[in-house]
Amino acid sequence: MSAISVGQAVVLGVVEGVTEFLPVSSTGHLKITEGLMHIPVDDKSVVGFSAVIQVGAIAAVLVYFFKDIKRIVTAWGRGLANKEERYHHDYKFAWWVIYSTIPIVLVGLAAKPLIDGALGSLWVVGGSLIVGSGVMWCADQMGRHKRGEDDTSFKDAMLVGCSQILALLFPGFSRSGATMSTALILDLDRVAATRLSFFLGIPALTGAGIYELKDALGAGVGAAPLAVGTIVSFVVAYGSIAWLLKFVAKHSFNAFVIYRIVIGLAVFGLLATGTVNA
């Protein structure tokens, strides 16, 4: 028997697709949903499944931003072949994405036992949702929103990239929330912060999905649930990306802050009453 059924994979795919790029924590929502469906959140195959279906959401980013990604990759290739092209912002940005991914890879490999174990508790998820809300609110208030995407620097990319570690260690903090908050503190506007979060997430999330695939298949999740969850995640994430970019162009992050606090308190309530297992 697969640790996750096809029906459960559909539900988890929807949750992943909706929440991966919203600053509300996809990992936290997946763990909450798994808990409500009585799926063991610390099961090795379940952890692997959650990482693999993220690839569907990343594929949605690749499709949605295809023209931008093609432009950046082309500039990078030209820069490798022609020294004069290396002053182009897109060439530099490609390297910044690569460099800013290294810290989260090193921490992820070193802290994997903790991430898959104690740090995966729903108590951690609930606390991280609430604490992350405070960080996001402060960042939105502090940021002057005066810098656009073309104004980003190597320092911006590294700081925003390193902030992904918070979400890695504390599921519920939210990778998108951490990266967007950091970008806002650096005075990027909300759209630039959101797009930077998307681009920096591509290598990290893709790598995590590929790395966890062997655990998901080898430890009890069938190929069918994995495929279904990934496809559903892709379709839903594409719509979520389009909506988020339109939303942040005209609104603050306050709605997400309030939502995260409500969900965090709800998680504590469910745990306290024994409705879900930590």
Coordinates of C-alpha atoms in Angstrom, one line a residue:
M1 CA 0.0 0.0 0.0
S2 CA 1.2 3.5 -0.9
A3 CA 1.7 5.8 2.1
I4 CA -0.3 8.4 0.1
S5 CA -3.4 7.6 -2.0
V6 CA -4.1 9.2 -5.4
G7 CA -7.0 11.1 -3.8
Q8 CA -4.8 12.4 -1.0
A9 CA -2.2 13.3 -3.7
V10 CA -4.7 15.5 -5.4
V11 CA -5.5 17.4 -2.2
L12 CA -1.9 17.8 -1.4
G13 CA -1.1 18.9 -4.9
V14 CA -3.7 21.7 -4.7
V15 CA -2.4 22.8 -1.3
E16 CA 1.2 22.9 -2.7
G17 CA 0.2 24.7 -5.8
V18 CA -1.8 27.4 -3.9
T19 CA 0.7 28.0 -1.2
E20 CA 4.2 27.4 -2.6
F21 CA 4.7 31.0 -3.8
L22 CA 2.3 32.8 -1.4
P23 CA 4.1 33.9 1.8
V24 CA 2.1 31.5 3.9
S25 CA 4.4 28.4 4.0
S26 CA 3.6 25.6 1.6
T27 CA 5.5 23.1 3.9
G28 CA 3.5 24.2 6.9
H29 CA 0.2 23.8 5.0
L30 CA 1.2 20.5 3.7
K31 CA 2.1 19.2 7.1
I32 CA -1.2 20.6 8.5
T33 CA -3.2 18.9 5.7
E34 CA -1.3 15.6 6.2
G35 CA -2.0 15.8 9.9
L36 CA -5.7 16.3 9.3
M37 CA -5.7 13.3 6.8
H38 CA -3.8 11.2 9.4
I39 CA -0.8 10.9 7.2
P40 CA 2.4 10.7 9.4
V41 CA 4.2 14.0 8.8
D42 CA 7.6 12.6 9.8
D43 CA 7.4 9.5 7.6
K44 CA 10.4 9.5 5.3
S45 CA 8.3 8.8 2.1
V46 CA 5.9 11.6 3.0
V47 CA 8.7 14.1 3.5
G48 CA 10.0 13.0 0.1
F49 CA 6.6 13.3 -1.5
S50 CA 6.2 16.9 -0.3
A51 CA 9.6 17.8 -1.8
V52 CA 8.9 16.1 -5.1
I53 CA 5.6 17.7 -5.8
Q54 CA 7.3 21.1 -5.4
V55 CA 8.8 20.4 -8.8
G56 CA 5.4 20.9 -10.3
A57 CA 5.2 24.3 -8.8
I58 CA 8.7 25.1 -10.0
A59 CA 7.7 24.0 -13.5
A60 CA 4.9 26.5 -13.4
V61 CA 7.5 29.2 -12.6
L62 CA 9.6 28.1 -15.6
V63 CA 6.6 28.3 -17.9
Y64 CA 5.2 31.5 -16.5
F65 CA 8.6 33.3 -16.7
F66 CA 9.9 31.5 -19.7
K67 CA 10.8 34.7 -21.6
D68 CA 12.6 36.2 -18.6
I69 CA 14.5 32.9 -17.9
K70 CA 15.4 32.5 -21.6
R71 CA 16.8 36.1 -21.6
I72 CA 18.8 35.5 -18.5
V73 CA 20.2 32.2 -19.5
T74 CA 21.1 33.5 -23.0
A75 CA 22.9 36.5 -21.4
W76 CA 24.8 34.1 -19.2
G77 CA 25.8 31.9 -22.1
R78 CA 27.0 35.0 -24.1
G79 CA 28.9 36.2 -21.1
L80 CA 30.7 32.9 -20.7
A81 CA 31.8 33.1 -24.4
N82 CA 32.4 36.9 -24.6
K83 CA 34.1 38.9 -21.9
E84 CA 32.4 42.1 -23.1
E85 CA 28.9 40.6 -22.4
R86 CA 29.8 40.1 -18.7
Y87 CA 28.8 43.7 -17.8
H88 CA 25.2 42.9 -18.7
H89 CA 22.9 42.8 -15.6
D90 CA 21.2 39.5 -16.8
Y91 CA 24.6 37.8 -16.9
K92 CA 25.5 38.9 -13.4
F93 CA 22.0 38.0 -12.2
A94 CA 22.4 34.4 -13.4
W95 CA 25.6 34.0 -11.3
W96 CA 23.9 35.6 -8.3
V97 CA 21.2 33.0 -8.4
I98 CA 23.8 30.3 -8.5
Y99 CA 25.9 31.8 -5.7
S100 CA 22.9 32.5 -3.5
T101 CA 21.7 28.9 -3.7
I102 CA 24.9 27.4 -2.2
P103 CA 24.2 28.4 1.4
I104 CA 20.8 26.7 1.5
V105 CA 22.2 23.5 -0.1
L106 CA 25.0 23.2 2.5
V107 CA 22.7 23.8 5.4
G108 CA 20.1 21.5 3.9
L109 CA 22.5 18.6 3.7
A110 CA 24.0 19.2 7.1
A111 CA 20.8 19.7 9.0
K112 CA 18.7 17.1 7.1
P113 CA 18.2 14.7 10.1
L114 CA 16.8 17.6 12.2
I115 CA 14.7 18.9 9.3
D116 CA 13.1 15.5 8.8
G117 CA 12.7 14.9 12.5
A118 CA 12.3 17.4 15.4
L119 CA 12.0 20.5 13.3
G120 CA 9.2 18.9 11.3
S121 CA 6.8 19.0 14.3
L122 CA 3.5 20.8 13.9
W123 CA 4.4 22.7 17.1
V124 CA 7.3 24.2 15.1
V125 CA 5.0 24.9 12.2
G126 CA 2.5 26.8 14.3
G127 CA 5.1 28.9 16.1
S128 CA 7.0 29.7 12.8
L129 CA 3.7 30.8 11.1
I130 CA 3.1 33.3 13.9
V131 CA 6.7 34.5 14.3
G132 CA 7.1 34.8 10.5
S133 CA 4.0 37.0 10.4
G134 CA 5.7 39.5 12.7
V135 CA 8.8 39.5 10.6
M136 CA 6.7 40.0 7.4
W137 CA 4.7 42.9 8.9
C138 CA 7.8 44.7 10.2
A139 CA 9.5 44.3 6.8
D140 CA 6.5 45.7 4.9
Q141 CA 6.4 48.7 7.3
M142 CA 10.2 49.3 7.2
G143 CA 10.7 48.9 3.5
R144 CA 10.7 52.1 1.4
H145 CA 9.6 50.2 -1.8
K146 CA 11.8 52.4 -3.9
R147 CA 14.0 49.9 -5.8
G148 CA 12.9 47.9 -8.9
E149 CA 14.1 44.6 -10.3
D150 CA 16.9 46.2 -12.4
D151 CA 18.3 47.8 -9.2
T152 CA 19.1 44.5 -7.5
S153 CA 22.7 43.7 -6.6
F154 CA 24.9 40.8 -5.6
K155 CA 24.4 41.7 -2.0
D156 CA 20.6 41.7 -2.4
A157 CA 20.7 38.3 -4.0
M158 CA 22.9 36.7 -1.4
L159 CA 20.9 38.1 1.6
V160 CA 17.6 37.1 0.1
G161 CA 19.0 33.7 -0.9
C162 CA 20.4 33.0 2.5
S163 CA 17.0 33.9 4.1
Q164 CA 15.6 30.8 2.5
I165 CA 17.5 28.9 5.3
L166 CA 14.9 30.2 7.8
A167 CA 12.1 28.4 6.0
L168 CA 14.3 25.3 5.6
L169 CA 15.0 25.0 9.4
F170 CA 11.6 26.2 10.5
P171 CA 8.7 24.9 8.4
G172 CA 5.9 27.4 8.7
F173 CA 8.2 30.4 8.4
S174 CA 7.7 30.3 4.6
R175 CA 10.4 30.4 2.0
S176 CA 8.5 33.1 0.1
G177 CA 7.7 35.0 3.2
A178 CA 11.4 35.0 4.3
T179 CA 12.7 36.0 0.9
M180 CA 10.1 38.7 0.3
S181 CA 10.6 40.1 3.7
T182 CA 14.3 40.3 3.3
A183 CA 13.9 42.0 -0.1
L184 CA 11.5 44.5 1.4
I185 CA 13.9 45.4 4.1
L186 CA 16.5 46.0 1.4
D187 CA 14.0 48.6 0.0
L188 CA 12.9 46.6 -3.1
D189 CA 9.3 47.2 -4.1
R190 CA 6.7 44.5 -3.6
V191 CA 6.7 43.3 -7.2
A192 CA 10.5 43.2 -7.5
A193 CA 10.7 41.3 -4.1
T194 CA 8.1 38.8 -5.3
R195 CA 9.8 38.2 -8.7
L196 CA 13.2 37.9 -7.0
S197 CA 11.7 35.3 -4.6
F198 CA 10.5 33.3 -7.6
F199 CA 13.8 33.3 -9.4
L200 CA 15.9 32.4 -6.4
G201 CA 13.5 29.5 -5.5
I202 CA 14.0 27.7 -8.8
P203 CA 17.3 25.9 -8.2
A204 CA 16.8 25.3 -4.5
L205 CA 13.3 23.7 -4.8
T206 CA 14.2 21.8 -8.0
G207 CA 17.3 20.3 -6.4
A208 CA 15.3 19.4 -3.2
G209 CA 12.7 17.6 -5.3
I210 CA 15.2 15.6 -7.3
Y211 CA 17.2 14.7 -4.1
E212 CA 14.1 13.5 -2.3
L213 CA 12.6 11.5 -5.3
K214 CA 14.5 8.3 -4.3
D215 CA 13.1 8.5 -0.7
A216 CA 9.5 9.1 -1.9
L217 CA 9.5 6.1 -4.3
G218 CA 11.8 3.9 -2.3
A219 CA 10.1 4.3 1.1
G220 CA 6.4 3.8 0.3
V221 CA 4.8 6.4 -2.1
G222 CA 3.7 5.0 -5.4
A223 CA 4.6 6.5 -8.8
A224 CA 0.9 7.3 -9.5
P225 CA 0.3 9.6 -6.4
L226 CA 3.7 11.3 -7.1
A227 CA 2.7 12.0 -10.7
V228 CA -0.8 13.2 -9.9
G229 CA 0.4 15.4 -7.0
T230 CA 3.1 17.0 -9.2
I231 CA 0.7 17.7 -12.2
V232 CA -2.0 19.1 -9.9
S233 CA 0.7 21.3 -8.2
F234 CA 1.8 22.6 -11.6
V235 CA -1.7 23.6 -12.8
V236 CA -2.7 25.3 -9.5
A237 CA 0.7 27.0 -9.0
Y238 CA 0.5 28.7 -12.4
G239 CA -2.8 30.4 -11.5
S240 CA -1.4 31.3 -8.1
I241 CA 1.7 33.0 -9.6
A242 CA -0.5 35.1 -11.9
W243 CA -2.8 36.1 -9.1
L244 CA 0.0 37.0 -6.6
L245 CA 1.9 39.3 -9.0
K246 CA -1.3 41.2 -9.7
F247 CA -2.2 41.4 -5.9
V248 CA 1.2 42.7 -4.7
A249 CA 1.2 45.4 -7.3
K250 CA -1.7 47.1 -5.5
H251 CA -1.8 45.7 -2.0
S252 CA 0.4 45.3 1.1
F253 CA 1.2 41.9 2.7
N254 CA -1.2 42.6 5.7
A255 CA -3.8 40.1 4.5
F256 CA -1.1 37.3 4.5
V257 CA 0.1 38.4 8.0
I258 CA -3.4 38.1 9.4
Y259 CA -4.0 34.8 7.7
R260 CA -0.8 33.3 9.0
I261 CA -1.6 34.3 12.6
V262 CA -5.0 32.7 12.4
I263 CA -3.7 29.5 10.9
G264 CA -0.8 29.4 13.4
L265 CA -3.3 29.7 16.3
A266 CA -5.6 27.1 14.7
V267 CA -2.6 24.7 14.6
F268 CA -2.0 25.1 18.3
G269 CA -5.7 24.6 18.9
L270 CA -5.8 21.3 16.9
L271 CA -2.7 20.1 18.7
A272 CA -3.9 21.0 22.1
T273 CA -7.2 19.2 21.6
G274 CA -5.5 16.1 20.1
T275 CA -7.3 16.6 16.7
V276 CA -4.0 16.2 14.9
N277 CA -0.7 14.5 16.0
A278 CA 2.4 16.7 16.2

